Amino acid sequence: MPSSEDRRFEVLRAIVADYVSSQEPVGSKALVDRHSLGVSSATVRNDMAVLEEEGYITQPHTSAGRIPTDKGYRLFVDKLSEIKPLTQAERRAITSFLDGALDLDDVLRRSVRLLAQLTRQVAVIQYPTMSNSSLRHLEVVPLTPARLMLVIITDSGRVDQRTVDLGDVMTEENVGRIREMLNTALAGRRLTDAATRVTELPDQAPGELRDAVIRICTLLVEHLVEHPEERLVLGGTANLTRSVADFPGSLRQVLEALEEQVVVLKLLAAARNPGAVTVRIGEENEDEQMRSTSVVSIGYGKNDMLLGGMGVVGPTRMDYPGTIAAVRAVANYVGQILAGG
């Protein structure tokens, strides 16, 4: 015989399910009709009264029905024993959609579009953070005899380009010597270590290359140490406008907050290790503008190395099991792609 607490949780779970699908406050009669709770409607009414007293559900306006509160959603999410698995069709869609990606930018753009489609929320993904990456290769390309382009390629697939004026003409052979010197010193190193190593290179350069090496290294140190502003890709913002009723008077605030990258980066900062899903519901969001939303976020990466965060933002009235499953599946797949399969 389930305890009264377990039974009340089943009532809460039923209220969450009905409210998420119908957007209508849920009454005791509807619960008894729609869910086999195995108890009388008087018992259900009793359970709803206790849930309301404990702050898990509330009565909006004069409606006879009840809706879950942030606290109610939190209990529901904390007790989610089974995450709704994705269907085979959804899994195949993820694979085929992401397998066609050409480069890192394309992988992230496709991931955001896919996540927005699967969850019908706003999807957001952070570019791999530089500090966790290693330098895979440094290509040095002569643009003119006195100007070079540096192509910095990291193991997370990020590619950055910088041009450097040498102030003097340089032969192809010397360009080759500089390329070899840079890669011998830097390839395979974490970016933070590479920055330290770069500062030592001018002293080791032969006299005729020293001036060029100083110019190149100055540029590299700036690039490796002062990480460019973290970049984000957002998709599916229009999905929020489908549920305006979920954001009474605050949809514009939410959209403005999403435009501020800092706010979104803070939301993703909770994702500390690949594979662990974090759910922030309503009032749990630090940023006031986001208090009518829930954020489901996860870290993506390879093995135990976190490269960045991704997630979705939507109303607190969301399909949590389905959203968590989709976020986890896409993050897992992006991690595999960036790890090279």
XYZ file of C-alpha atoms in Angstrom:
341
model
C 0.000 0.000 0.000
C 1.642 3.285 -1.021
C 2.169 5.790 1.777
C 0.042 8.944 1.792
C 3.188 10.891 0.774
C 3.757 8.633 -2.256
C 0.089 8.939 -3.171
C 0.235 12.737 -2.934
C 3.275 12.743 -5.192
C 1.283 10.718 -7.755
C -1.448 13.383 -7.562
C 1.191 16.109 -8.073
C 2.711 14.170 -10.990
C -0.757 13.912 -12.592
C -1.375 17.658 -12.112
C 2.001 18.472 -13.712
C 1.320 16.135 -16.669
C -2.167 17.556 -17.316
C -1.168 21.188 -16.889
C 1.887 20.834 -19.157
C -0.209 19.296 -21.924
C -3.412 21.379 -21.593
C -2.229 24.702 -20.118
C -5.468 24.627 -18.109
C -5.704 24.522 -14.288
C -6.495 20.961 -13.177
C -9.484 19.993 -11.020
C -9.911 16.880 -8.851
C -12.661 15.425 -11.045
C -10.473 15.596 -14.151
C -7.643 13.864 -12.262
C -9.887 11.016 -11.156
C -11.334 10.658 -14.675
C -8.001 10.779 -16.503
C -5.586 8.984 -14.189
C -5.990 5.637 -12.469
C -4.989 6.938 -9.041
C -6.883 4.122 -7.317
C -8.553 6.394 -4.747
C -11.827 8.285 -4.452
C -12.235 11.861 -5.597
C -12.689 12.874 -1.942
C -9.192 11.519 -1.200
C -7.777 13.344 -4.238
C -9.407 16.596 -3.070
C -7.875 16.023 0.336
C -4.437 15.375 -1.170
C -4.723 18.519 -3.291
C -5.559 20.554 -0.182
C -2.395 19.249 1.537
C -0.263 19.882 -1.581
C -1.605 23.419 -1.730
C -0.953 24.012 1.953
C 2.643 22.789 1.500
C 3.160 25.135 -1.441
C 3.415 22.551 -4.258
C 0.298 23.676 -6.126
C -1.697 26.887 -6.187
C -5.097 28.141 -7.319
C -4.856 30.790 -10.033
C -7.484 33.530 -9.664
C -10.974 32.149 -9.156
C -10.469 28.981 -11.182
C -11.598 25.749 -9.589
C -8.431 23.996 -10.739
C -4.859 24.033 -9.467
C -1.493 24.530 -11.174
C 2.003 23.487 -10.013
C 4.226 26.081 -8.311
C 8.003 26.320 -8.826
C 8.330 24.212 -5.671
C 5.962 21.613 -7.146
C 7.943 21.403 -10.400
C 11.160 21.103 -8.377
C 9.826 18.107 -6.419
C 8.592 16.553 -9.675
C 12.003 17.007 -11.371
C 13.936 15.761 -8.323
C 11.868 12.568 -8.276
C 12.039 11.863 -11.996
C 13.148 8.281 -11.855
C 12.869 7.583 -15.553
C 13.783 10.085 -18.214
C 11.574 9.652 -21.240
C 13.889 7.915 -23.726
C 14.086 9.376 -27.211
C 12.402 7.354 -29.919
C 14.505 5.587 -32.567
C 13.258 8.156 -35.078
C 14.452 11.037 -32.885
C 17.848 9.368 -32.414
C 18.203 8.810 -36.159
C 17.227 12.433 -36.773
C 19.981 13.643 -34.416
C 22.583 11.425 -36.082
C 21.710 12.282 -39.662
C 21.222 15.985 -38.938
C 24.543 16.420 -37.130
C 26.592 13.996 -39.248
C 26.372 16.342 -42.221
C 28.118 19.169 -40.323
C 31.139 20.636 -42.092
C 33.025 22.346 -39.251
C 32.663 23.509 -35.647
C 30.444 26.511 -36.548
C 28.165 24.231 -38.524
C 28.020 21.606 -35.730
C 26.942 24.245 -33.200
C 24.420 25.922 -35.515
C 22.848 22.578 -36.383
C 22.798 21.482 -32.715
C 20.920 24.598 -31.673
C 18.369 24.237 -34.480
C 17.860 20.577 -33.635
C 17.511 21.164 -29.897
C 15.000 23.971 -30.500
C 12.969 21.654 -32.765
C 13.059 18.678 -30.388
C 12.075 20.657 -27.276
C 10.097 23.509 -28.911
C 11.954 25.906 -26.601
C 14.844 28.345 -27.035
C 18.103 26.439 -27.422
C 21.518 27.851 -26.605
C 25.031 26.492 -26.954
C 28.356 27.959 -25.942
C 31.399 27.742 -28.195
C 34.084 25.481 -26.709
C 35.909 27.498 -24.075
C 39.472 28.238 -25.035
C 40.953 27.545 -21.620
C 40.003 23.856 -21.753
C 41.370 23.311 -25.239
C 44.782 22.271 -26.495
C 46.550 23.643 -29.532
C 46.405 21.032 -32.276
C 48.330 22.910 -34.950
C 49.544 26.355 -35.888
C 49.666 27.087 -39.590
C 51.751 30.019 -40.864
C 50.711 31.248 -44.328
C 52.579 34.022 -46.185
C 50.034 36.530 -47.573
C 52.738 38.819 -48.988
C 56.505 38.619 -48.438
C 56.106 40.946 -45.427
C 52.755 39.736 -44.050
C 51.746 36.396 -42.554
C 48.478 34.816 -41.532
C 48.484 32.617 -38.419
C 45.811 29.916 -38.311
C 45.340 28.578 -34.787
C 43.566 25.200 -34.670
C 42.505 23.720 -31.323
C 41.598 20.129 -30.516
C 37.960 21.159 -30.018
C 37.766 22.119 -33.682
C 37.925 25.851 -33.113
C 39.842 27.745 -35.811
C 41.026 31.338 -35.342
C 42.963 33.471 -37.794
C 45.237 36.416 -37.148
C 47.407 38.450 -39.523
C 50.776 39.847 -38.556
C 52.884 42.490 -40.340
C 56.559 41.575 -40.195
C 57.932 45.009 -40.973
C 60.372 43.306 -43.341
C 60.428 40.843 -46.219
C 60.851 37.156 -45.383
C 61.800 34.182 -47.565
C 59.618 31.054 -47.866
C 62.408 29.091 -46.204
C 62.388 31.324 -43.108
C 58.596 31.148 -42.926
C 59.004 27.349 -42.831
C 61.580 27.618 -40.018
C 59.201 29.790 -37.957
C 56.296 27.387 -38.599
C 58.382 24.441 -37.398
C 59.663 26.344 -34.361
C 56.115 27.319 -33.287
C 54.640 23.845 -33.716
C 57.530 22.108 -31.977
C 57.074 24.394 -28.989
C 53.276 24.607 -28.867
C 51.458 21.732 -30.576
C 49.582 19.505 -28.121
C 49.825 21.961 -25.207
C 46.865 23.313 -23.263
C 46.299 26.917 -24.353
C 47.193 28.274 -20.928
C 50.559 26.409 -21.012
C 51.104 27.452 -24.623
C 50.806 31.119 -23.634
C 53.651 30.739 -21.132
C 55.779 28.853 -23.662
C 55.237 31.550 -26.327
C 56.866 34.203 -24.142
C 60.095 32.163 -24.104
C 60.366 31.758 -27.885
C 61.934 35.117 -28.912
C 64.998 34.379 -26.768
C 65.458 31.042 -28.521
C 65.051 32.384 -32.056
C 68.121 32.793 -34.294
C 69.164 36.448 -34.699
C 67.811 36.911 -38.241
C 64.332 35.657 -37.208
C 64.100 37.297 -33.793
C 62.261 40.448 -34.873
C 59.576 38.460 -36.759
C 59.250 35.956 -33.898
C 58.726 38.784 -31.363
C 55.900 40.218 -33.506
C 54.269 36.800 -33.942
C 54.605 35.906 -30.264
C 53.155 39.229 -29.089
C 50.078 38.531 -31.188
C 49.845 34.920 -29.981
C 50.093 35.809 -26.296
C 47.225 38.283 -26.679
C 45.176 35.636 -28.427
C 45.932 32.792 -26.023
C 45.707 34.734 -22.775
C 43.007 37.295 -23.357
C 40.369 34.857 -24.495
C 37.973 36.431 -26.947
C 34.530 36.990 -25.494
C 32.822 33.641 -25.164
C 30.496 33.176 -28.082
C 27.010 31.740 -27.994
C 24.634 30.407 -30.594
C 20.915 30.845 -29.893
C 18.040 29.260 -31.780
C 14.270 28.951 -31.611
C 13.546 32.255 -29.861
C 10.227 32.352 -31.718
C 9.171 29.241 -29.775
C 8.662 31.407 -26.678
C 6.065 33.499 -28.436
C 3.893 30.387 -28.826
C 3.339 30.357 -25.072
C 2.875 34.038 -24.263
C 0.368 33.090 -21.555
C 3.204 31.439 -19.621
C 5.025 34.756 -19.289
C 2.439 37.191 -17.936
C 3.861 40.606 -18.713
C 7.443 39.359 -18.817
C 8.046 37.825 -22.253
C 9.810 40.967 -23.445
C 12.075 40.854 -20.349
C 12.962 37.235 -21.085
C 13.782 38.023 -24.721
C 15.915 41.011 -23.658
C 17.760 38.860 -21.116
C 18.475 36.240 -23.789
C 20.041 38.940 -25.937
C 22.486 39.689 -23.128
C 25.111 37.017 -23.556
C 26.296 37.462 -19.980
C 22.941 36.330 -18.612
C 22.940 33.216 -20.780
C 26.555 32.392 -19.945
C 25.603 32.565 -16.251
C 22.765 30.125 -16.918
C 25.156 27.689 -18.565
C 27.835 28.109 -15.917
C 25.984 25.635 -13.722
C 27.021 22.904 -16.175
C 30.281 21.827 -14.623
C 30.860 18.329 -15.973
C 29.849 16.642 -19.219
C 26.674 14.606 -19.000
C 25.218 16.044 -15.761
C 21.932 17.846 -16.352
C 21.063 20.886 -14.210
C 17.481 22.138 -13.997
C 16.770 25.621 -12.660
C 13.115 26.392 -12.134
C 11.535 29.850 -11.966
C 12.650 31.623 -8.799
C 15.845 29.523 -8.663
C 17.206 31.596 -11.552
C 19.568 34.248 -10.266
C 18.642 36.779 -12.925
C 15.371 38.503 -12.150
C 14.348 38.714 -15.803
C 14.507 34.918 -16.058
C 12.301 34.113 -13.063
C 9.345 33.084 -15.194
C 11.485 30.515 -17.046
C 13.075 27.157 -16.461
C 16.543 26.388 -17.751
C 17.708 22.842 -18.487
C 21.473 22.864 -19.055
C 24.274 20.354 -19.483
C 28.010 20.424 -20.096
C 29.279 18.891 -23.321
C 32.762 17.611 -23.955
C 34.835 14.518 -24.379
C 35.663 12.036 -21.662
C 35.851 14.192 -18.541
C 36.920 17.378 -20.284
C 34.246 20.059 -20.314
C 34.316 22.141 -23.494
C 31.208 24.243 -23.019
C 27.591 24.301 -21.956
C 24.316 23.935 -23.806
C 20.697 23.925 -22.834
C 17.195 25.180 -23.350
C 15.166 28.017 -21.874
C 11.394 27.794 -21.744
C 8.393 28.398 -19.504
C 8.250 26.609 -16.139
C 5.344 24.698 -17.688
C 7.552 22.443 -19.801
C 7.847 18.750 -20.570
C 10.800 18.157 -18.223
C 11.390 14.435 -18.943
C 11.360 14.992 -22.724
C 13.481 18.153 -22.527
C 16.107 16.526 -20.277
C 16.334 13.524 -22.648
C 16.773 15.745 -25.726
C 19.385 17.997 -24.089
C 21.354 14.972 -22.898
C 21.238 13.209 -26.276
C 22.341 16.237 -28.307
C 25.152 17.086 -25.827
C 26.371 13.514 -25.943
C 26.466 13.540 -29.715
C 28.214 16.929 -29.982
C 30.849 15.645 -27.536
C 31.421 12.591 -29.757
C 31.739 14.685 -32.922
C 34.255 17.047 -31.338
C 36.228 14.118 -29.985
C 36.534 12.880 -33.546
C 33.904 10.143 -33.461
